[in-house]
Amino acid sequence: RERPAVAVERLDGVTRERFLRDIYPRRKPVVLTGLELGTCTTKWTIDYLSQAGGSKEVKIHVSAVPQMDFLSKNFVYRTLPFDVLVQRAAEVKHKEYFLTEDEKYYLRSVGEDVRKDIADIRKQFPILAEDVHIPEYFEKEQFFSSVFRISSAGLQLWTHYDVMDNFLIQVTGKKRVVLYSPRDAPYLYLSGTKSEVLDVDNPDLEKYPLFVKAKRYQCVLESGDVLFIPALWFHNVISEEFGVALNVFWKHLPAESYDKTDTYGNKDPMAASRAIQILDRALKTLEELPEEYRDFYARRMVLRIQEKAYRNDYG
């Protein structure tokens, strides 16, 4: 059976100094409460959002089922005026719809040109940006993006990791977040940055038997809560209510470590990408050997990787 979930620690009124000294170096998720986030937590009603965001067109994910799967792409991309999206995402049953009357909506804001521009609430939603005070627990030059998100009630996003540290600021509504340590990657059935295990509450253990070994961390975010998600930590987000959130990503590594073409903050660091390409070439070379030899040398390679690159101080 699966292990019981570990509750993510909640800490109230953490200053920048305390965060950087005591919390950040531990590289574990933590929920920060009681931070000064501006007027957004009280001001952002459905009517206000509709009015402040206006009728600017936004590209959204629309799904006929609550569990969105990025691997099988069980959703469609559509465009709606922002104010219409807010109204529809807040409804349970829709009079107007694309797929079904109980379809789910998800907005992840993007830059003007997705290939070149990062998401930044100050540029895409300047009026709303004035209501938000982002906790600056990192240096200004480390800032990467601020992603504005809107989710229908019941929507569940696929489990994935990001390569940058981030704050998930829950402005309105309620979310449940399930997290897994980078160390448990071998049990998460990865395809790129994403896990194939969609239903983390009722996983198909015949298909994913190792998933029971992954240690599950969990928290519930309500209006005003800020979840620190360290880079490489896997997270699966369930919107228990219609809600609005803001993700702020920053660069934990030196700027040159990151892929310059990465506007989403989810491409592996340059050195990691190169290492994986080299490994793929090495595995191709092994194919020149008969199976018995290939198996033997592959196991030696695994041991060498463990000896040279694994950490042995994980708690």
mmCIF file of C-alpha atoms in Angstrom:
data_model
loop_
_atom_site.group_PDB
_atom_site.id
_atom_site.type_symbol
_atom_site.label_atom_id
_atom_site.label_comp_id
_atom_site.label_asym_id
_atom_site.label_seq_id
_atom_site.Cartn_x
_atom_site.Cartn_y
_atom_site.Cartn_z
ATOM 1 C CA ARG A 1 0.000 0.000 0.000
ATOM 2 C CA GLU A 2 0.943 3.635 -0.406
ATOM 3 C CA ARG A 3 2.560 5.429 2.472
ATOM 4 C CA PRO A 4 0.451 8.071 4.235
ATOM 5 C CA ALA A 5 1.004 11.623 2.979
ATOM 6 C CA VAL A 6 3.397 13.910 4.841
ATOM 7 C CA ALA A 7 1.894 17.346 5.554
ATOM 8 C CA VAL A 8 3.936 20.192 4.100
ATOM 9 C CA GLU A 9 5.108 22.463 6.913
ATOM 10 C CA ARG A 10 3.176 25.752 7.318
ATOM 11 C CA LEU A 11 5.029 28.795 8.662
ATOM 12 C CA ASP A 12 3.480 32.152 9.511
ATOM 13 C CA GLY A 13 4.946 35.604 8.897
ATOM 14 C CA VAL A 14 8.347 34.448 7.610
ATOM 15 C CA THR A 15 10.652 37.377 6.806
ATOM 16 C CA ARG A 16 12.919 37.429 3.756
ATOM 17 C CA GLU A 17 15.969 37.046 6.049
ATOM 18 C CA ARG A 18 14.537 33.997 7.812
ATOM 19 C CA PHE A 19 13.463 32.423 4.514
ATOM 20 C CA LEU A 20 16.942 32.814 2.998
ATOM 21 C CA ARG A 21 18.773 31.716 6.149
ATOM 22 C CA ASP A 22 16.644 28.840 7.496
ATOM 23 C CA ILE A 23 14.193 27.623 4.862
ATOM 24 C CA TYR A 24 15.652 28.102 1.398
ATOM 25 C CA PRO A 25 18.840 26.056 1.959
ATOM 26 C CA ARG A 26 16.784 23.003 3.042
ATOM 27 C CA ARG A 27 15.329 22.667 -0.504
ATOM 28 C CA LYS A 28 11.980 21.396 0.745
ATOM 29 C CA PRO A 29 8.475 22.721 0.046
ATOM 30 C CA VAL A 30 6.911 24.928 2.686
ATOM 31 C CA VAL A 31 3.642 26.904 2.880
ATOM 32 C CA LEU A 32 4.190 30.524 3.915
ATOM 33 C CA THR A 33 1.180 32.219 5.511
ATOM 34 C CA GLY A 34 0.462 35.744 6.677
ATOM 35 C CA LEU A 35 2.578 37.456 4.001
ATOM 36 C CA GLU A 36 1.708 40.912 2.670
ATOM 37 C CA LEU A 37 0.384 40.167 -0.833
ATOM 38 C CA GLY A 38 -1.475 43.406 -1.550
ATOM 39 C CA THR A 39 -5.191 43.954 -2.149
ATOM 40 C CA CYS A 40 -5.578 41.053 -4.624
ATOM 41 C CA THR A 41 -6.800 38.539 -2.019
ATOM 42 C CA THR A 42 -9.878 40.646 -1.204
ATOM 43 C CA LYS A 43 -10.308 42.613 -4.417
ATOM 44 C CA TRP A 44 -10.229 39.858 -7.043
ATOM 45 C CA THR A 45 -13.904 38.946 -7.255
ATOM 46 C CA ILE A 46 -15.302 37.492 -10.482
ATOM 47 C CA ASP A 47 -16.787 40.863 -11.449
ATOM 48 C CA TYR A 48 -13.625 42.820 -10.704
ATOM 49 C CA LEU A 49 -11.394 40.365 -12.605
ATOM 50 C CA SER A 50 -13.717 40.500 -15.621
ATOM 51 C CA GLN A 51 -13.688 44.283 -15.603
ATOM 52 C CA ALA A 52 -9.955 44.763 -14.920
ATOM 53 C CA GLY A 53 -8.818 42.103 -17.406
ATOM 54 C CA GLY A 54 -11.217 43.339 -20.072
ATOM 55 C CA SER A 55 -11.961 41.608 -23.345
ATOM 56 C CA LYS A 56 -8.358 40.893 -24.308
ATOM 57 C CA GLU A 57 -8.177 37.502 -26.076
ATOM 58 C CA VAL A 58 -6.431 34.722 -24.132
ATOM 59 C CA LYS A 59 -5.463 31.201 -25.178
ATOM 60 C CA ILE A 60 -6.800 28.557 -22.809
ATOM 61 C CA HIS A 61 -6.894 24.803 -22.251
ATOM 62 C CA VAL A 62 -10.401 23.314 -22.397
ATOM 63 C CA SER A 63 -10.949 19.785 -21.101
ATOM 64 C CA ALA A 64 -14.033 17.560 -21.075
ATOM 65 C CA VAL A 65 -12.595 15.627 -18.091
ATOM 66 C CA PRO A 66 -11.214 16.967 -14.783
ATOM 67 C CA GLN A 67 -7.806 15.246 -15.090
ATOM 68 C CA MET A 68 -5.778 17.006 -17.740
ATOM 69 C CA ASP A 69 -3.076 14.895 -19.369
ATOM 70 C CA PHE A 70 -0.274 16.692 -21.176
ATOM 71 C CA LEU A 71 1.124 13.447 -22.606
ATOM 72 C CA SER A 72 -2.038 12.223 -24.354
ATOM 73 C CA LYS A 73 -3.216 15.852 -24.865
ATOM 74 C CA ASN A 74 -6.794 15.116 -23.711
ATOM 75 C CA PHE A 75 -7.699 18.803 -24.006
ATOM 76 C CA VAL A 76 -8.023 21.388 -26.748
ATOM 77 C CA TYR A 77 -6.651 24.908 -27.039
ATOM 78 C CA ARG A 78 -9.236 27.608 -27.593
ATOM 79 C CA THR A 79 -9.339 31.406 -27.450
ATOM 80 C CA LEU A 80 -11.801 33.488 -25.422
ATOM 81 C CA PRO A 81 -12.011 37.103 -24.313
ATOM 82 C CA PHE A 82 -10.576 37.288 -20.778
ATOM 83 C CA ASP A 83 -13.832 38.489 -19.181
ATOM 84 C CA VAL A 84 -15.782 35.622 -20.806
ATOM 85 C CA LEU A 85 -13.192 33.096 -19.597
ATOM 86 C CA VAL A 86 -13.516 34.335 -15.980
ATOM 87 C CA GLN A 87 -17.309 34.005 -16.066
ATOM 88 C CA ARG A 88 -17.192 30.535 -17.644
ATOM 89 C CA ALA A 89 -14.436 29.174 -15.403
ATOM 90 C CA ALA A 90 -16.494 30.238 -12.376
ATOM 91 C CA GLU A 91 -19.580 28.304 -13.588
ATOM 92 C CA VAL A 92 -20.131 24.590 -13.099
ATOM 93 C CA LYS A 93 -22.555 24.110 -16.017
ATOM 94 C CA HIS A 94 -22.165 26.209 -19.161
ATOM 95 C CA LYS A 95 -24.834 27.531 -21.504
ATOM 96 C CA GLU A 96 -22.132 28.135 -24.086
ATOM 97 C CA TYR A 97 -19.292 25.657 -24.417
ATOM 98 C CA PHE A 98 -16.744 24.083 -26.790
ATOM 99 C CA LEU A 99 -16.911 20.378 -25.836
ATOM 100 C CA THR A 100 -19.420 19.630 -23.060
ATOM 101 C CA GLU A 101 -21.613 21.645 -20.730
ATOM 102 C CA ASP A 102 -19.435 20.736 -17.733
ATOM 103 C CA GLU A 103 -16.050 21.270 -19.425
ATOM 104 C CA LYS A 104 -13.138 22.673 -17.398
ATOM 105 C CA TYR A 105 -11.070 25.743 -18.218
ATOM 106 C CA TYR A 106 -7.449 26.505 -17.482
ATOM 107 C CA LEU A 107 -5.508 29.663 -18.264
ATOM 108 C CA ARG A 108 -1.731 29.768 -17.978
ATOM 109 C CA SER A 109 -0.715 33.240 -19.068
ATOM 110 C CA VAL A 110 2.007 33.498 -21.711
ATOM 111 C CA GLY A 111 4.084 36.292 -23.236
ATOM 112 C CA GLU A 112 2.931 38.194 -26.322
ATOM 113 C CA ASP A 113 5.127 35.985 -28.512
ATOM 114 C CA VAL A 114 5.242 32.552 -26.846
ATOM 115 C CA ARG A 115 8.531 31.659 -28.553
ATOM 116 C CA LYS A 116 10.373 34.753 -27.313
ATOM 117 C CA ASP A 117 8.495 36.362 -24.419
ATOM 118 C CA ILE A 118 8.057 35.097 -20.892
ATOM 119 C CA ALA A 119 4.846 35.455 -18.898
ATOM 120 C CA ASP A 120 4.885 38.619 -16.795
ATOM 121 C CA ILE A 121 1.690 39.804 -15.112
ATOM 122 C CA ARG A 122 2.992 43.402 -15.240
ATOM 123 C CA LYS A 123 3.014 43.248 -19.044
ATOM 124 C CA GLN A 124 0.011 41.007 -19.784
ATOM 125 C CA PHE A 125 -2.350 42.240 -17.027
ATOM 126 C CA PRO A 126 -0.962 45.601 -15.834
ATOM 127 C CA ILE A 127 -4.140 46.654 -13.980
ATOM 128 C CA LEU A 128 -4.263 43.395 -12.004
ATOM 129 C CA ALA A 129 -0.506 43.565 -11.361
ATOM 130 C CA GLU A 130 -1.028 46.764 -9.360
ATOM 131 C CA ASP A 131 -3.069 44.785 -6.797
ATOM 132 C CA VAL A 132 -0.305 42.237 -6.142
ATOM 133 C CA HIS A 133 2.701 42.549 -3.894
ATOM 134 C CA ILE A 134 5.050 39.690 -4.837
ATOM 135 C CA PRO A 135 7.221 38.525 -1.906
ATOM 136 C CA GLU A 136 10.721 39.339 -3.171
ATOM 137 C CA TYR A 137 12.634 36.629 -1.383
ATOM 138 C CA PHE A 138 15.186 36.538 -4.209
ATOM 139 C CA GLU A 139 17.345 39.125 -6.004
ATOM 140 C CA LYS A 140 15.697 41.266 -8.709
ATOM 141 C CA GLU A 141 18.028 39.960 -11.418
ATOM 142 C CA GLN A 142 17.045 36.368 -10.564
ATOM 143 C CA PHE A 143 13.403 37.019 -11.504
ATOM 144 C CA PHE A 144 12.287 34.893 -14.458
ATOM 145 C CA SER A 145 8.500 35.058 -14.834
ATOM 146 C CA SER A 146 5.176 35.722 -13.133
ATOM 147 C CA VAL A 147 2.501 33.395 -14.485
ATOM 148 C CA PHE A 148 -1.154 34.271 -13.969
ATOM 149 C CA ARG A 149 -3.410 31.205 -13.657
ATOM 150 C CA ILE A 150 -7.170 30.643 -13.598
ATOM 151 C CA SER A 151 -8.685 27.185 -12.998
ATOM 152 C CA SER A 152 -12.211 25.779 -12.982
ATOM 153 C CA ALA A 153 -13.321 23.925 -9.849
ATOM 154 C CA GLY A 154 -12.354 20.244 -10.008
ATOM 155 C CA LEU A 155 -9.517 20.687 -12.512
ATOM 156 C CA GLN A 156 -6.416 18.564 -11.923
ATOM 157 C CA LEU A 157 -3.087 19.347 -13.604
ATOM 158 C CA TRP A 158 -0.620 16.623 -14.524
ATOM 159 C CA THR A 159 2.352 15.875 -12.253
ATOM 160 C CA HIS A 160 5.505 17.620 -13.476
ATOM 161 C CA TYR A 161 8.659 19.350 -12.314
ATOM 162 C CA ASP A 162 10.075 22.783 -13.175
ATOM 163 C CA VAL A 163 13.787 23.590 -13.375
ATOM 164 C CA MET A 164 13.458 26.847 -11.439
ATOM 165 C CA ASP A 165 12.403 27.617 -7.883
ATOM 166 C CA ASN A 166 8.971 29.141 -7.598
ATOM 167 C CA PHE A 167 6.295 30.544 -5.341
ATOM 168 C CA LEU A 168 2.720 29.433 -6.008
ATOM 169 C CA ILE A 169 0.653 32.325 -4.640
ATOM 170 C CA GLN A 170 -2.978 31.313 -4.113
ATOM 171 C CA VAL A 171 -4.928 34.553 -4.505
ATOM 172 C CA THR A 172 -8.520 33.261 -4.420
ATOM 173 C CA GLY A 173 -10.081 29.803 -4.159
ATOM 174 C CA LYS A 174 -8.676 26.591 -2.757
ATOM 175 C CA LYS A 175 -6.124 24.137 -4.150
ATOM 176 C CA ARG A 176 -4.759 20.810 -2.988
ATOM 177 C CA VAL A 177 -1.157 20.222 -3.993
ATOM 178 C CA VAL A 178 0.551 16.821 -3.939
ATOM 179 C CA LEU A 179 4.356 16.864 -4.190
ATOM 180 C CA TYR A 180 7.155 14.328 -4.622
ATOM 181 C CA SER A 181 10.865 14.755 -4.002
ATOM 182 C CA PRO A 182 13.308 14.751 -6.962
ATOM 183 C CA ARG A 183 14.797 11.688 -5.312
ATOM 184 C CA ASP A 184 11.617 9.714 -6.071
ATOM 185 C CA ALA A 185 11.880 10.296 -9.829
ATOM 186 C CA PRO A 186 12.542 6.529 -10.418
ATOM 187 C CA TYR A 187 9.019 5.725 -9.140
ATOM 188 C CA LEU A 188 7.108 8.375 -11.098
ATOM 189 C CA TYR A 189 7.181 6.886 -14.630
ATOM 190 C CA LEU A 190 8.577 9.973 -16.319
ATOM 191 C CA SER A 191 8.188 11.141 -19.854
ATOM 192 C CA GLY A 192 10.370 14.243 -20.072
ATOM 193 C CA THR A 193 9.404 16.605 -17.241
ATOM 194 C CA LYS A 194 6.027 14.908 -16.721
ATOM 195 C CA SER A 195 4.784 11.814 -14.883
ATOM 196 C CA GLU A 196 2.507 9.303 -16.603
ATOM 197 C CA VAL A 197 0.642 8.761 -13.306
ATOM 198 C CA LEU A 198 -2.305 11.125 -13.644
ATOM 199 C CA ASP A 199 -4.534 10.025 -10.800
ATOM 200 C CA VAL A 200 -2.251 10.359 -7.795
ATOM 201 C CA ASP A 201 -5.142 9.616 -5.401
ATOM 202 C CA ASN A 202 -6.142 6.331 -7.085
ATOM 203 C CA PRO A 203 -3.130 5.232 -9.116
ATOM 204 C CA ASP A 204 -3.298 2.191 -11.399
ATOM 205 C CA LEU A 205 -0.769 0.071 -9.505
ATOM 206 C CA GLU A 206 -0.878 -2.758 -12.030
ATOM 207 C CA LYS A 207 0.385 -0.326 -14.637
ATOM 208 C CA TYR A 208 2.594 1.694 -12.220
ATOM 209 C CA PRO A 209 3.651 -0.731 -9.449
ATOM 210 C CA LEU A 210 6.669 1.311 -8.266
ATOM 211 C CA PHE A 211 4.524 4.393 -7.619
ATOM 212 C CA VAL A 212 3.790 3.140 -4.066
ATOM 213 C CA LYS A 213 7.444 3.783 -3.199
ATOM 214 C CA ALA A 214 7.155 7.528 -3.890
ATOM 215 C CA LYS A 215 6.810 9.538 -0.671
ATOM 216 C CA ARG A 216 3.827 11.865 -0.982
ATOM 217 C CA TYR A 217 3.822 15.377 0.486
ATOM 218 C CA GLN A 218 0.557 17.294 0.555
ATOM 219 C CA CYS A 219 -0.917 20.686 1.442
ATOM 220 C CA VAL A 220 -4.092 22.682 0.940
ATOM 221 C CA LEU A 221 -3.689 26.283 -0.208
ATOM 222 C CA GLU A 222 -6.322 28.888 0.538
ATOM 223 C CA SER A 223 -6.484 32.572 -0.309
ATOM 224 C CA GLY A 224 -3.266 34.283 0.808
ATOM 225 C CA ASP A 225 -1.158 31.120 1.120
ATOM 226 C CA VAL A 226 2.183 30.926 -0.696
ATOM 227 C CA LEU A 227 3.736 27.535 -1.476
ATOM 228 C CA PHE A 228 7.497 27.457 -2.062
ATOM 229 C CA ILE A 229 8.199 24.723 -4.634
ATOM 230 C CA PRO A 230 11.938 24.123 -4.987
ATOM 231 C CA ALA A 231 13.253 23.332 -8.473
ATOM 232 C CA LEU A 232 12.917 19.654 -9.508
ATOM 233 C CA TRP A 233 10.160 18.892 -6.963
ATOM 234 C CA PHE A 234 7.242 17.190 -8.707
ATOM 235 C CA HIS A 235 3.810 18.676 -8.098
ATOM 236 C CA ASN A 236 0.234 17.786 -8.968
ATOM 237 C CA VAL A 237 -2.360 20.517 -8.464
ATOM 238 C CA ILE A 238 -6.095 19.970 -7.863
ATOM 239 C CA SER A 239 -8.344 23.057 -7.854
ATOM 240 C CA GLU A 240 -11.001 22.279 -5.262
ATOM 241 C CA GLU A 241 -12.745 25.576 -6.101
ATOM 242 C CA PHE A 242 -12.648 28.101 -8.936
ATOM 243 C CA GLY A 243 -9.494 30.031 -8.235
ATOM 244 C CA VAL A 244 -6.872 32.489 -9.332
ATOM 245 C CA ALA A 245 -3.176 32.036 -8.621
ATOM 246 C CA LEU A 246 0.140 33.576 -9.523
ATOM 247 C CA ASN A 247 3.359 31.611 -9.965
ATOM 248 C CA VAL A 248 6.629 33.478 -9.628
ATOM 249 C CA PHE A 249 9.711 31.702 -10.978
ATOM 250 C CA TRP A 250 13.285 32.748 -10.324
ATOM 251 C CA LYS A 251 16.727 31.507 -11.351
ATOM 252 C CA HIS A 252 18.382 29.502 -8.619
ATOM 253 C CA LEU A 253 21.409 28.624 -10.787
ATOM 254 C CA PRO A 254 23.693 31.095 -12.603
ATOM 255 C CA ALA A 255 21.771 32.615 -15.548
ATOM 256 C CA GLU A 256 23.989 30.936 -18.158
ATOM 257 C CA SER A 257 22.963 27.467 -16.889
ATOM 258 C CA TYR A 258 19.497 27.851 -18.433
ATOM 259 C CA ASP A 259 18.403 27.328 -22.020
ATOM 260 C CA LYS A 260 18.022 30.780 -23.626
ATOM 261 C CA THR A 261 15.026 29.564 -25.691
ATOM 262 C CA ASP A 262 13.083 28.503 -22.584
ATOM 263 C CA THR A 263 10.097 30.827 -22.106
ATOM 264 C CA TYR A 264 8.201 28.427 -19.793
ATOM 265 C CA GLY A 265 10.944 27.648 -17.270
ATOM 266 C CA ASN A 266 10.720 23.891 -17.836
ATOM 267 C CA LYS A 267 13.606 23.026 -20.162
ATOM 268 C CA ASP A 268 16.401 21.107 -18.468
ATOM 269 C CA PRO A 269 19.572 23.083 -17.707
ATOM 270 C CA MET A 270 22.041 23.107 -20.610
ATOM 271 C CA ALA A 271 24.565 20.797 -18.899
ATOM 272 C CA ALA A 272 21.820 18.257 -18.074
ATOM 273 C CA SER A 273 20.602 18.234 -21.696
ATOM 274 C CA ARG A 274 24.145 17.682 -22.971
ATOM 275 C CA ALA A 275 24.752 14.881 -20.451
ATOM 276 C CA ILE A 276 21.559 13.072 -21.530
ATOM 277 C CA GLN A 277 22.583 13.329 -25.207
ATOM 278 C CA ILE A 278 26.014 11.886 -24.374
ATOM 279 C CA LEU A 279 24.386 9.057 -22.404
ATOM 280 C CA ASP A 280 22.083 8.256 -25.334
ATOM 281 C CA ARG A 281 25.130 8.017 -27.609
ATOM 282 C CA ALA A 282 26.878 5.740 -25.097
ATOM 283 C CA LEU A 283 23.841 3.435 -24.955
ATOM 284 C CA LYS A 284 23.740 3.338 -28.767
ATOM 285 C CA THR A 285 27.414 2.281 -28.743
ATOM 286 C CA LEU A 286 26.595 -0.584 -26.328
ATOM 287 C CA GLU A 287 24.233 -2.011 -28.952
ATOM 288 C CA GLU A 288 27.321 -3.188 -30.862
ATOM 289 C CA LEU A 289 27.814 -5.856 -28.185
ATOM 290 C CA PRO A 290 25.885 -9.123 -27.720
ATOM 291 C CA GLU A 291 23.133 -9.049 -25.062
ATOM 292 C CA GLU A 292 25.140 -10.719 -22.285
ATOM 293 C CA TYR A 293 27.962 -8.171 -22.603
ATOM 294 C CA ARG A 294 25.571 -5.256 -23.073
ATOM 295 C CA ASP A 295 23.780 -6.150 -19.816
ATOM 296 C CA PHE A 296 27.057 -6.470 -17.915
ATOM 297 C CA TYR A 297 28.521 -3.146 -19.091
ATOM 298 C CA ALA A 298 25.210 -1.322 -18.659
ATOM 299 C CA ARG A 299 25.157 -2.417 -14.993
ATOM 300 C CA ARG A 300 28.730 -1.210 -14.587
ATOM 301 C CA MET A 301 27.705 2.146 -16.057
ATOM 302 C CA VAL A 302 24.826 2.414 -13.590
ATOM 303 C CA LEU A 303 27.199 1.723 -10.680
ATOM 304 C CA ARG A 304 29.612 4.332 -12.003
ATOM 305 C CA ILE A 305 26.846 6.941 -12.254
ATOM 306 C CA GLN A 306 25.703 6.163 -8.708
ATOM 307 C CA GLU A 307 29.251 6.380 -7.374
ATOM 308 C CA LYS A 308 30.144 9.619 -9.189
ATOM 309 C CA ALA A 309 26.895 11.582 -9.209
ATOM 310 C CA TYR A 310 24.422 10.413 -6.553
ATOM 311 C CA ARG A 311 24.117 12.314 -3.292
ATOM 312 C CA ASN A 312 24.391 10.228 -0.141
ATOM 313 C CA ASP A 313 23.156 12.865 2.313
ATOM 314 C CA TYR A 314 19.445 12.854 1.504
ATOM 315 C CA GLY A 315 17.287 12.945 4.626
#
